[in-house]
Short mmCIF file of C-alpha atoms and ligand atoms in Angstrom, two decimals:
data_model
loop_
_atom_site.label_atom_id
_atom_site.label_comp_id
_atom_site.label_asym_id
_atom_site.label_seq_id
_atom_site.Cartn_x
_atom_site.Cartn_y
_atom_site.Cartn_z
CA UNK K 1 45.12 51.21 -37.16
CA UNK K 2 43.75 48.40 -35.63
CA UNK K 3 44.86 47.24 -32.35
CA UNK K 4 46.33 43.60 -32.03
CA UNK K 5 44.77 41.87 -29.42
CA UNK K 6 46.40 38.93 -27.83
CA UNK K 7 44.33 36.06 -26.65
CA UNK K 8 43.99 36.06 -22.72
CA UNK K 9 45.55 32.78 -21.79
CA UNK K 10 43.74 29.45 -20.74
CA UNK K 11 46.32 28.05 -18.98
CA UNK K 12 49.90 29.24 -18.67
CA UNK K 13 52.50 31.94 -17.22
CA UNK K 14 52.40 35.69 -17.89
CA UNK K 15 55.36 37.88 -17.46
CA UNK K 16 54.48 40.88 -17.66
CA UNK K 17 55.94 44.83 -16.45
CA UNK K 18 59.47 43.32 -17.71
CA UNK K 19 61.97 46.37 -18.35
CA UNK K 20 62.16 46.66 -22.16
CA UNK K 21 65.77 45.60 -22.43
CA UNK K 22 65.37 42.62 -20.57
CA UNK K 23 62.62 41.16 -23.04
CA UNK K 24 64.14 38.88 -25.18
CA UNK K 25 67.04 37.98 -22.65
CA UNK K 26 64.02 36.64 -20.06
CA UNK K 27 62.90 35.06 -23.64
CA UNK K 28 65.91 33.01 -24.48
CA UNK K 29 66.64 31.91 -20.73
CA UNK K 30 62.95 29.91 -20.91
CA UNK K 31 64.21 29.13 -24.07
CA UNK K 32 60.95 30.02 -25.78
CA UNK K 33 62.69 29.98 -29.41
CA UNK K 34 62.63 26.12 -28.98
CA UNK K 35 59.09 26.34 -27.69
CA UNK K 36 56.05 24.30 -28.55
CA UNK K 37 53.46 26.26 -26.87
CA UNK K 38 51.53 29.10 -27.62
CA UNK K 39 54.07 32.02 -26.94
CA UNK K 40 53.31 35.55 -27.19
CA UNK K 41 56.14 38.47 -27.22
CA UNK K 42 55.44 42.21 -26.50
CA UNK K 43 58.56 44.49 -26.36
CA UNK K 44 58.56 48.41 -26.18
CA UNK K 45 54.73 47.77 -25.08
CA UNK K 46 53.45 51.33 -23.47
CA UNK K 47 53.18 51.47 -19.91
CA UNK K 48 51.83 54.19 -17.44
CA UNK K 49 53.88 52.42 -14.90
CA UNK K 50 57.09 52.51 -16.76
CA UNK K 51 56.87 53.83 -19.83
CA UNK K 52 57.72 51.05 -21.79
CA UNK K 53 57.46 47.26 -21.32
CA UNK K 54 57.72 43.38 -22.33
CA UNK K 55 55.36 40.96 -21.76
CA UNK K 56 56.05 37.63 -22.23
CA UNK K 57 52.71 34.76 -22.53
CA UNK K 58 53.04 31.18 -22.70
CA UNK K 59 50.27 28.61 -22.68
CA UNK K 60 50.17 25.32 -20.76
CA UNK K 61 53.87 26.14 -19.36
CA UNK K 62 53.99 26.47 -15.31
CA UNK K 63 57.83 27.90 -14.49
CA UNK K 64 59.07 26.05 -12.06
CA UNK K 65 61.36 27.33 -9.22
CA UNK K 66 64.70 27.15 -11.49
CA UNK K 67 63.26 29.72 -14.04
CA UNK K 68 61.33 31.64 -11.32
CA UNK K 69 65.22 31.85 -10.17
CA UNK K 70 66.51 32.83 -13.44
CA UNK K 71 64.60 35.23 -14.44
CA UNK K 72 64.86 37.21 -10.63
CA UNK K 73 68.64 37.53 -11.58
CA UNK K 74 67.73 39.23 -15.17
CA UNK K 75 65.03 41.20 -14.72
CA UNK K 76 63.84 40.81 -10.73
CA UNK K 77 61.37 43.36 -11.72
CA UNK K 78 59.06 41.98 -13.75
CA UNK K 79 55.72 40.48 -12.48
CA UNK K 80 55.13 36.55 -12.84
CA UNK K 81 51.61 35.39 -12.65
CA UNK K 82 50.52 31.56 -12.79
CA UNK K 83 47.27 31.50 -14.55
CA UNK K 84 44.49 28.45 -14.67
CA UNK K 85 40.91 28.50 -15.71
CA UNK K 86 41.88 32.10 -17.24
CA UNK K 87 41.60 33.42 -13.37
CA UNK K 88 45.13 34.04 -11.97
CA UNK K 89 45.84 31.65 -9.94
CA UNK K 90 49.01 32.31 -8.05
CA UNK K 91 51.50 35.58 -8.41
CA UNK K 92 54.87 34.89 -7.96
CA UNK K 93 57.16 37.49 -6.09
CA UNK K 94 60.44 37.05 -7.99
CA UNK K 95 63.60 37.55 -5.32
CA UNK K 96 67.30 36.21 -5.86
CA UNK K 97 68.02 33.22 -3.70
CA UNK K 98 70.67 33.09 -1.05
CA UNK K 99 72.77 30.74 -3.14
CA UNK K 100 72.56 29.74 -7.29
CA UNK K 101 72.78 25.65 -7.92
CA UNK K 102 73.11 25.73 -11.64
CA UNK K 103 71.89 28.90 -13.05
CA UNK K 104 74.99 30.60 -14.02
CA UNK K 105 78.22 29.59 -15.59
CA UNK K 106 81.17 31.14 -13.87
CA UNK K 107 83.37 33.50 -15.99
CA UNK K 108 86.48 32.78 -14.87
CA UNK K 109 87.92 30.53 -17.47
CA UNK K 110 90.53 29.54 -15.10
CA UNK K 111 87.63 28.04 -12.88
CA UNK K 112 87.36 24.26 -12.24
CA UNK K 113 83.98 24.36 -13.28
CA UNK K 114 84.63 25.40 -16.49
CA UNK K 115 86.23 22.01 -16.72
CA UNK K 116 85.43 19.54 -14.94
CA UNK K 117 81.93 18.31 -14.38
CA UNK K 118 80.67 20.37 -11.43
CA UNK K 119 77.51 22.06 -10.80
CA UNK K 120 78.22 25.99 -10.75
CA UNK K 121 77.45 27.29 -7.15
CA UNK K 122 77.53 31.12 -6.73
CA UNK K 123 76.60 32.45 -2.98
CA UNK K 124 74.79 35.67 -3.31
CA UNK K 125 76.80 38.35 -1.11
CA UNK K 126 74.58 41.25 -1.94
CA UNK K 127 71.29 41.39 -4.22
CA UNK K 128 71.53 44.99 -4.80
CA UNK K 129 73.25 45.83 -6.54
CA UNK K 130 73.97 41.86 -7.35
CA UNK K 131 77.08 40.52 -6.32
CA UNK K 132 77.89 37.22 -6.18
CA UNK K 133 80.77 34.78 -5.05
CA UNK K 134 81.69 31.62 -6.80
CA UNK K 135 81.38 28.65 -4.21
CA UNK K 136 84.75 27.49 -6.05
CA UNK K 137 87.30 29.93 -7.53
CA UNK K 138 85.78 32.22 -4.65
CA UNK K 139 85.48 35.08 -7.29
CA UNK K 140 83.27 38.02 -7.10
CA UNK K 141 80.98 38.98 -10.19
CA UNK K 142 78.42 41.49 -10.72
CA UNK K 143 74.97 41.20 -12.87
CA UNK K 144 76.93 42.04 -16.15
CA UNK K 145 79.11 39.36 -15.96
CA UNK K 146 76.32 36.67 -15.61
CA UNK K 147 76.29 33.92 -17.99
CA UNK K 148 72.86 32.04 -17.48
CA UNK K 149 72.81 28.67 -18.25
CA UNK W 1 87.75 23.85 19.03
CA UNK W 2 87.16 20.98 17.03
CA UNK W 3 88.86 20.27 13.64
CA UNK W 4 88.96 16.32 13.24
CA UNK W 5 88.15 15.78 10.10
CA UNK W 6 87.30 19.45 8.85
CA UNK W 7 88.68 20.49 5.35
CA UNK W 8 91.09 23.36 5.14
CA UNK W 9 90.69 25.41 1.88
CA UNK W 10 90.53 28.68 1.87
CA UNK W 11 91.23 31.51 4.82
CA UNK W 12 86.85 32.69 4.38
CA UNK W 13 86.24 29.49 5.87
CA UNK W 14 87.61 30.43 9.80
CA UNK W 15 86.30 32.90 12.02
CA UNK W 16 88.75 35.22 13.53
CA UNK W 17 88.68 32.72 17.22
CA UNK W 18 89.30 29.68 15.15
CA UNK W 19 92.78 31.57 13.37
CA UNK W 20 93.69 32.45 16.72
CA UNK W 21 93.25 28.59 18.18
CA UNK W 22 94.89 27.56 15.19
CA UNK W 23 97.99 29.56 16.22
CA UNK W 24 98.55 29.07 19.44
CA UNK W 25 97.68 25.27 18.95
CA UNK W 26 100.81 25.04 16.89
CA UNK W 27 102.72 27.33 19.01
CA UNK W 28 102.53 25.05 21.80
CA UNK W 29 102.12 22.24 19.88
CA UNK W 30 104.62 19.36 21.43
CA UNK W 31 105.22 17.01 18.30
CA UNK W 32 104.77 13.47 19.48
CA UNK W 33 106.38 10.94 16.86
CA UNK W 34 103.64 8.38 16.78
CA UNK W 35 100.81 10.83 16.90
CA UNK W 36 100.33 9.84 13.29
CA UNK W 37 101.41 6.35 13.05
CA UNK W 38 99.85 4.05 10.57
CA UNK W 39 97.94 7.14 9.45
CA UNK W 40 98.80 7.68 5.79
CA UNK W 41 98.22 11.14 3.55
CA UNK W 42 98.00 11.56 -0.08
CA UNK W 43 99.79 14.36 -1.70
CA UNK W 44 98.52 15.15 -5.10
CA UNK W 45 100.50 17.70 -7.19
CA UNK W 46 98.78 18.51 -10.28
CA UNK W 47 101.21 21.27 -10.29
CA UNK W 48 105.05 21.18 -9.12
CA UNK W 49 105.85 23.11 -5.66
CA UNK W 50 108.60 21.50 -4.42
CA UNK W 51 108.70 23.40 -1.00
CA UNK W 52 104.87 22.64 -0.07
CA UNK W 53 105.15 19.33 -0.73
CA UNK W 54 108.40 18.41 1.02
CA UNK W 55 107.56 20.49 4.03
CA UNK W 56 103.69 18.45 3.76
CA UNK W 57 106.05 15.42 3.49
CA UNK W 58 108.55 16.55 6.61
CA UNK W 59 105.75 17.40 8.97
CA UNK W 60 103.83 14.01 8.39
CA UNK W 61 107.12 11.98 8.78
CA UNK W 62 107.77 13.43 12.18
CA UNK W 63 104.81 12.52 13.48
CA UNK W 64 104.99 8.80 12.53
CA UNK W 65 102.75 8.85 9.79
CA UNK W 66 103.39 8.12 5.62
CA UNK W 67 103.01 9.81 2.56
CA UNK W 68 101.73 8.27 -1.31
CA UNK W 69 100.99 10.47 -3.72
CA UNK W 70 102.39 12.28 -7.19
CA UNK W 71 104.36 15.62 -7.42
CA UNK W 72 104.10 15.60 -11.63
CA UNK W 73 101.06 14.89 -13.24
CA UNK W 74 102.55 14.15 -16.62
CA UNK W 75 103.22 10.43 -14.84
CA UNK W 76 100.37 10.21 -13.05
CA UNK W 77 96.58 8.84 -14.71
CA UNK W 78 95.79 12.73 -14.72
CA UNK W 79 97.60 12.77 -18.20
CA UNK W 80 95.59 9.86 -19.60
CA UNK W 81 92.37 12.54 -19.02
CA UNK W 82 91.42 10.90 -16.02
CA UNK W 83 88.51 13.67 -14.09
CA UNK W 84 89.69 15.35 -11.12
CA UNK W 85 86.57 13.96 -9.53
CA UNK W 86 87.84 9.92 -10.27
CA UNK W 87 91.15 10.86 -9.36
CA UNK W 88 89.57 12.22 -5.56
CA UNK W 89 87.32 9.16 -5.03
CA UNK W 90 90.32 6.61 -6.19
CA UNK W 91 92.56 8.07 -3.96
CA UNK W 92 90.59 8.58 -0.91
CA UNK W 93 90.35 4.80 -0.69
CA UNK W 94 94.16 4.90 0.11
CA UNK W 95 94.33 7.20 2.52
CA UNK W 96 93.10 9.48 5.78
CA UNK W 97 93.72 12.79 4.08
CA UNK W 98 94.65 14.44 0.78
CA UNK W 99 96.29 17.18 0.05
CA UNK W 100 96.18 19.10 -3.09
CA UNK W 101 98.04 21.06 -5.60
CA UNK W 102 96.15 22.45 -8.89
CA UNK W 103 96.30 25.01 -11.26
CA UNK W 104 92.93 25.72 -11.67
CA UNK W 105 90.96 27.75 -9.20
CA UNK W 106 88.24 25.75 -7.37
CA UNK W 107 89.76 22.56 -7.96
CA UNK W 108 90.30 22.08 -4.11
CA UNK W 109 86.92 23.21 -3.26
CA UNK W 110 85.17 20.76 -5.63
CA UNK W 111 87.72 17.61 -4.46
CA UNK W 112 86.71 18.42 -0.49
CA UNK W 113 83.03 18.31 -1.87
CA UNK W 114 83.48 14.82 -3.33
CA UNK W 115 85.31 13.26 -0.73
CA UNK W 116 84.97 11.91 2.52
CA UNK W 117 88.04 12.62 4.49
CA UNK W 118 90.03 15.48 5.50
CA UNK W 119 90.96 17.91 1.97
CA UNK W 120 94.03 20.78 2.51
CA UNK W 121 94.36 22.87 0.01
CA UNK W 122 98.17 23.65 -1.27
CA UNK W 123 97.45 26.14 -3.49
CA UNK W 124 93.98 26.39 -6.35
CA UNK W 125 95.22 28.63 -9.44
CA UNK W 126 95.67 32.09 -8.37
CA UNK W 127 93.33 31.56 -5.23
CA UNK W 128 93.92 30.65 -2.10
CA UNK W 129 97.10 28.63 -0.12
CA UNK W 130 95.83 28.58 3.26
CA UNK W 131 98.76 26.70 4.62
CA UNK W 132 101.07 29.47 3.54
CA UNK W 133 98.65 31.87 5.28
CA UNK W 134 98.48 30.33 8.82
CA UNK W 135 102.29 29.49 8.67
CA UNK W 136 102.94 33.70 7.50
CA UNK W 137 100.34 34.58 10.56
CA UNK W 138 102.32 32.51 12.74
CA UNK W 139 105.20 33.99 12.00
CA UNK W 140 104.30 37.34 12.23
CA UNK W 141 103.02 36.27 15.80
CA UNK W 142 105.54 34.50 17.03
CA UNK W 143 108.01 36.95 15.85
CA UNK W 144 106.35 40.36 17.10
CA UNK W 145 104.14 38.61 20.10
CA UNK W 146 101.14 40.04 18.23
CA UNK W 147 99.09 39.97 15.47
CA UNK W 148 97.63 43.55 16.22
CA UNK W 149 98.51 47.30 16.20
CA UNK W 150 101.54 46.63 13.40
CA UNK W 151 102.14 48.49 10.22
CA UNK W 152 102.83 46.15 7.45
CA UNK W 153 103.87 46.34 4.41
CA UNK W 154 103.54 44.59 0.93
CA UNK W 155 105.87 45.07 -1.39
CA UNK W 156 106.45 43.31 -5.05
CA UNK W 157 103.58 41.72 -7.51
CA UNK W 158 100.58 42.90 -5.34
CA UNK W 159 98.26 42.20 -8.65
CA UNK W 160 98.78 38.18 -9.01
CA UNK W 161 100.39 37.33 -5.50
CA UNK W 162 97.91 35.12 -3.87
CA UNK W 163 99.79 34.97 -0.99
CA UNK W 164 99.41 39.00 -0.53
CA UNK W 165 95.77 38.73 -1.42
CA UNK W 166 95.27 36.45 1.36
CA UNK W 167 97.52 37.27 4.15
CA UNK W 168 96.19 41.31 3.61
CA UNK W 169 92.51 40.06 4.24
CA UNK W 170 93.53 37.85 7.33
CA UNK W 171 95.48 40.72 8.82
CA UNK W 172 92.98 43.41 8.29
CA UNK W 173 90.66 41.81 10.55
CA UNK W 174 93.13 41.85 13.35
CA UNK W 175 93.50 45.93 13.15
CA UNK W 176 96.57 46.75 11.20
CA UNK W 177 98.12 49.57 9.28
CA UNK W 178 98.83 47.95 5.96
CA UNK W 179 100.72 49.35 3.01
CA UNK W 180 100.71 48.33 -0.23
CA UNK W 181 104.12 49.09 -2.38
CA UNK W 182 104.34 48.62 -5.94
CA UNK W 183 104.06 50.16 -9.46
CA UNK W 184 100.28 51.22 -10.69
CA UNK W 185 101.12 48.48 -13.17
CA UNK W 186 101.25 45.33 -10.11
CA UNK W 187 98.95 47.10 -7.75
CA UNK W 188 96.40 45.64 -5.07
CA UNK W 189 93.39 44.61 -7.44
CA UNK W 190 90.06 46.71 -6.18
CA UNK W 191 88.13 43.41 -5.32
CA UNK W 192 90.47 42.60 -2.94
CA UNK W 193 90.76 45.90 -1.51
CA UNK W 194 87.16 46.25 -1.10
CA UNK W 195 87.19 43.07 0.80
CA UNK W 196 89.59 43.76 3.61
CA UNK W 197 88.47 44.51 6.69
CA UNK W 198 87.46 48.30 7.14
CA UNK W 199 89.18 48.28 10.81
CA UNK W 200 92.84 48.29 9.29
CA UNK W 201 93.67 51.51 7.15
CA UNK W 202 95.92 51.40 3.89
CA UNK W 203 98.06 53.51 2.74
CA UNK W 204 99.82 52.78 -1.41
CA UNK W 205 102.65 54.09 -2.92
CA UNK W 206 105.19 53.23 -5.39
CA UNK W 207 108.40 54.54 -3.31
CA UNK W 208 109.73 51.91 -0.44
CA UNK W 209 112.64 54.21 0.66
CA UNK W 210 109.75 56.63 2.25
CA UNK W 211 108.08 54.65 3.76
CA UNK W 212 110.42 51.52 4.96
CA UNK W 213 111.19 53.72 8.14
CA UNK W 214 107.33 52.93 9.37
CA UNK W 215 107.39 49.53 8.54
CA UNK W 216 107.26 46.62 11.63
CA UNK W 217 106.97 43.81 8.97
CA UNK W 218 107.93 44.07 5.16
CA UNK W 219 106.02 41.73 3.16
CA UNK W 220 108.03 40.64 -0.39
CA UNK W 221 107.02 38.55 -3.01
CA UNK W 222 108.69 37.86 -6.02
CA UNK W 223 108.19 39.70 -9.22
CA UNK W 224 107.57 37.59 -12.23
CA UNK W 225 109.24 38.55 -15.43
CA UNK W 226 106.53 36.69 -17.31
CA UNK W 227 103.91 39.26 -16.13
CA UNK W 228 105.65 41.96 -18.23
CA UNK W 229 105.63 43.01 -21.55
CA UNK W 230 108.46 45.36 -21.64
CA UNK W 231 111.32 43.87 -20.27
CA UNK W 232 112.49 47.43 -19.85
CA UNK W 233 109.71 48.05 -17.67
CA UNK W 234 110.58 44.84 -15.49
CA UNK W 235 114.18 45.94 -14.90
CA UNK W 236 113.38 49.13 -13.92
CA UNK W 237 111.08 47.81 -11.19
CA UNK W 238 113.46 45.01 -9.86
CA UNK W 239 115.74 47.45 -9.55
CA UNK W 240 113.76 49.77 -7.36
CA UNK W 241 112.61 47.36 -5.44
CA UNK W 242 115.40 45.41 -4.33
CA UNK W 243 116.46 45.46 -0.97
CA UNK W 244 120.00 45.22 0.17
CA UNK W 245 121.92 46.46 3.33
CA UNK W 246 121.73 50.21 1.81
CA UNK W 247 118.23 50.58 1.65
CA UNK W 248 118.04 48.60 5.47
CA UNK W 249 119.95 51.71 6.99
CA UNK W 250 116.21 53.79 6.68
CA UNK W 251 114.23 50.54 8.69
CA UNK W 252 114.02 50.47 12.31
CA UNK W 253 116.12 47.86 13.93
CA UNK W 254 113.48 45.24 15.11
CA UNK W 255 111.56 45.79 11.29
CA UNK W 256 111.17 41.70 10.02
CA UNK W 257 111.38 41.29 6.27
CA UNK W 258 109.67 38.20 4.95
CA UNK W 259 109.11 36.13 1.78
CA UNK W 260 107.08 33.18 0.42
CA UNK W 261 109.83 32.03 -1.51
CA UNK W 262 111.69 30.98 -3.58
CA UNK W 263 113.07 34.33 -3.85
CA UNK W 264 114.97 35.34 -7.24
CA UNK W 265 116.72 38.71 -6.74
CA UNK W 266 114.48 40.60 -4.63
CA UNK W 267 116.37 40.27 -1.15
CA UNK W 268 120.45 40.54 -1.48
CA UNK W 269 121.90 37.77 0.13
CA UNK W 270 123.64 40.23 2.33
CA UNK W 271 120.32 40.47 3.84
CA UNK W 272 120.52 37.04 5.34
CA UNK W 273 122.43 37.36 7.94
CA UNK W 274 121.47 40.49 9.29
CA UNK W 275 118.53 40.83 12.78
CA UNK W 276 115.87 41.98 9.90
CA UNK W 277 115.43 38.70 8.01
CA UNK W 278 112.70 36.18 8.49
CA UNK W 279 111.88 34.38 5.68
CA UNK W 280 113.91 31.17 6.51
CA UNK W 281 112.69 31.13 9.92
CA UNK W 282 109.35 31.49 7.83
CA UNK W 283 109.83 28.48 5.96
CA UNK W 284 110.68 26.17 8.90
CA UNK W 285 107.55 27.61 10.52
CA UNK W 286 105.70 26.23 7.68
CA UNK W 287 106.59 22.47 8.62
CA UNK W 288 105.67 23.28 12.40
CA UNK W 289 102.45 24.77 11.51
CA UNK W 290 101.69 22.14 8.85
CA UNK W 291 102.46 19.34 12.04
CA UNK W 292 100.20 21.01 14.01
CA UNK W 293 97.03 21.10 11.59
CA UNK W 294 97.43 17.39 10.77
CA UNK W 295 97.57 16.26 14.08
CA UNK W 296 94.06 18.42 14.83
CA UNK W 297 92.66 16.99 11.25
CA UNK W 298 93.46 13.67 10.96
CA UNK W 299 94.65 12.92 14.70
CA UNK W 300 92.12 14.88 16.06
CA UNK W 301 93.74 16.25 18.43
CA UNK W 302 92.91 19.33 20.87
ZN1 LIG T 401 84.32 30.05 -10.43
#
């Protein structure tokens, strides 16, 4: 069989050594379904490191600190590279902030941001395992109950 | 201590000194009647509570100062879909503090981030009620002399009673035996038991008459039928757990009993009169305590 190769990127962001299950969820938070660029998808990929892997390419797109953000509360153990000139120019160590402006939409349906116009704010009281406290209803989630915006 | 102009919204937001200053501010707290004057607070009830408000309303009319505000939203803009974040920076216009009432959790937290002056919270949803908090604390302290080395216990809906939820966290971090009695069906939720304070051990059970004996405080809230779907299942529970001058024989002498009210059925009225009950003293404590933290809020003083 012949292997596929995928095109080593110009210009762009490459996420790779994502846990297998976390794929397509890192996928849809960059919203790469809407995407214009050059996107390339690996899932189930074969790893010595960890058996299995995604890898997620995208040309010309540069994540900024938001998605860096997102994508540390999904799968903080994947490996984010920013590459120009097809040398890698910068890696970027993904870690869970101290607080979340934005990210997340809080599950409480009795919260006031779930109606009234309000930023979501979640203060991180532990990042492992993840545990966060909505600045508002004051409510404690874990990762499974994370809606990302 | 400083607290001109500082926002009171939920109990996370004071350190252990700053509950204690709190206190004993408003137990020696000498009410001066023009300490507010001119000074003017809104009281915004997006939700009825009759007894927050008028003690809110009591507590700023002794110290010279006025009230403006609504305590039914179906009359107010609210009902017209007016945002709770135009209704906040209306209002503060009016005013030199606000104090709010909502049903949805958050709601105070997000009106102290819009506005300028002085937010108390009067209750968010099932979260927090400050007020009610200091003014139980108080209480408790002013009755026993302490607010450490007591065994406490809770007693009624320990699932959905924000009061509970927050007086149990305060008082854990002041080294107390609590004890939490209900059915498995209204017990403490684990979130909140993982947040207390590890210096205070629990104890749970469903029986009261065991354990009443042990108790320096007893801790009732009311029991909502509402909660239940069997409304077998809800009589058989009010009837355990109501307390009348029978079940008072097994309680030490000096043990307090106390309630948020209103109550419905939980404490005989026989109870009343007897050296155990608290909870009306506990209400009146709520207008001194409310006095106290508007004249450090808006009056600023120390
Ligand atoms: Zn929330």
């Amino acid at each position: 069989m012949k292997e596929l190769k995928i095109a080593r990127l110009k210009e762009g962001t490459v996420i790779d050594h994502i846990k297998s299950e976390n794929t397509f969820r890192v996928a849809r938070i960059l919203g790469l379904e809407n995407s214009s660029s050059m996107v390339t998808i690996g899932a189930n990929l074969d790893s010595t490191k960890m058996g299995r892997k995604g890898l997620i390419k995208i040309e010309n797109k540069f994540l900024n600190e938001k998605e860096a953000n997102k994508i540390a509360l999904v799968a903080p153990e994947a490996n984010l590279c920013i590459i120009r000139n097809s040398q890698v120019e910068k890696k970027i160590r993904l870690e869970v902030p101290d607080e979340l402006r934005g990210l997340a939409r809080c599950i409480n349906t009795n919260c006031v941001t779930n109606h009234e116009k309000a930023e979501t704010r979640f203060i991180v009281e532990s990042k492992e395992p993840l545990k966060l406290r909505c600045h508002y209803c004051e409510r404690i989630f874990g990762k499974g109950d994370l809606e990302i915006l | 201590m400083q607290f001109r102009g500082r926002d009171i919204i939920s109990m996370r937001d004071f350190s252990k000194a700053e509950i204690e200053y709190l206190l004993d501010f408003s137990l020696n707290f000498k009410e001066s009647d023009h300490a507010l004057k001119g000074k003017v607070l809104s009281t915004l009830f997006f939700e009825p509570s009759t007894r927050t408000r008028l003690s809110f309303e009591s507590a700023m009319a002794s110290l010279g100062g006025s009230c403006i505000g609504f305590s039914d939203p179906s009359v107010s803009s609210i009902k017209k879909g007016e945002s709770l974040s135009d209704t906040i920076k209306t209002v503060e216009g009016y005013c030199n503090a606000i104090i709010i009432r909502h049903p949805l959790e958050g709601s105070a937290r997000l009106a102290a981030d819009i506005a300028s002056i002085p937010v108390i919270n009067a209750g968010d949803g099932s979260n927090q009620h400050p007020t009610q908090t200091l003014t139980d604390l108080y209480t408790i302290r002013k009755s026993k002399g302490k607010l450490s080395g007591l065994r406490i216990g809770f007693l009624g809906d320990l699932k959905y009673g924000r009061t509970v939820h927050s007086l149990s966290l305060a008082l854990s971090s002041f080294s107390n035996k609590l004890f939490f009695i209900s059915s498995s069906a209204l017990s403490m939720p684990d979130s909140y038991l993982e947040s207390l304070d590890r210096s205070s051990p629990t104890e749970h059970t469903d029986r009261l008459d065991e354990i009443i004996g042990e108790l320096d405080i007893l801790y009732v809230t009311r029991i909502q039928q509402e909660r239940f779907t069997d409304p077998l299942e809800y009589k058989k529970l009010k009837n355990t757990y109501h307390i009348n001058l029978d079940m008072l024989k097994r309680a030490k002498p000096e043990m307090k009993i106390m309630h948020p009210l209103p109550r419905v059925d939980e404490i005989d009225t026989s109870v009343d009169a007897t050296e155990n009950s608290l909870y009306f003293q506990q209400a009146s404590n709520g207008v001194t305590v409310r006095k106290a933290l508007l004249a450090l809020i808006i009056g600023g003083a120390k």
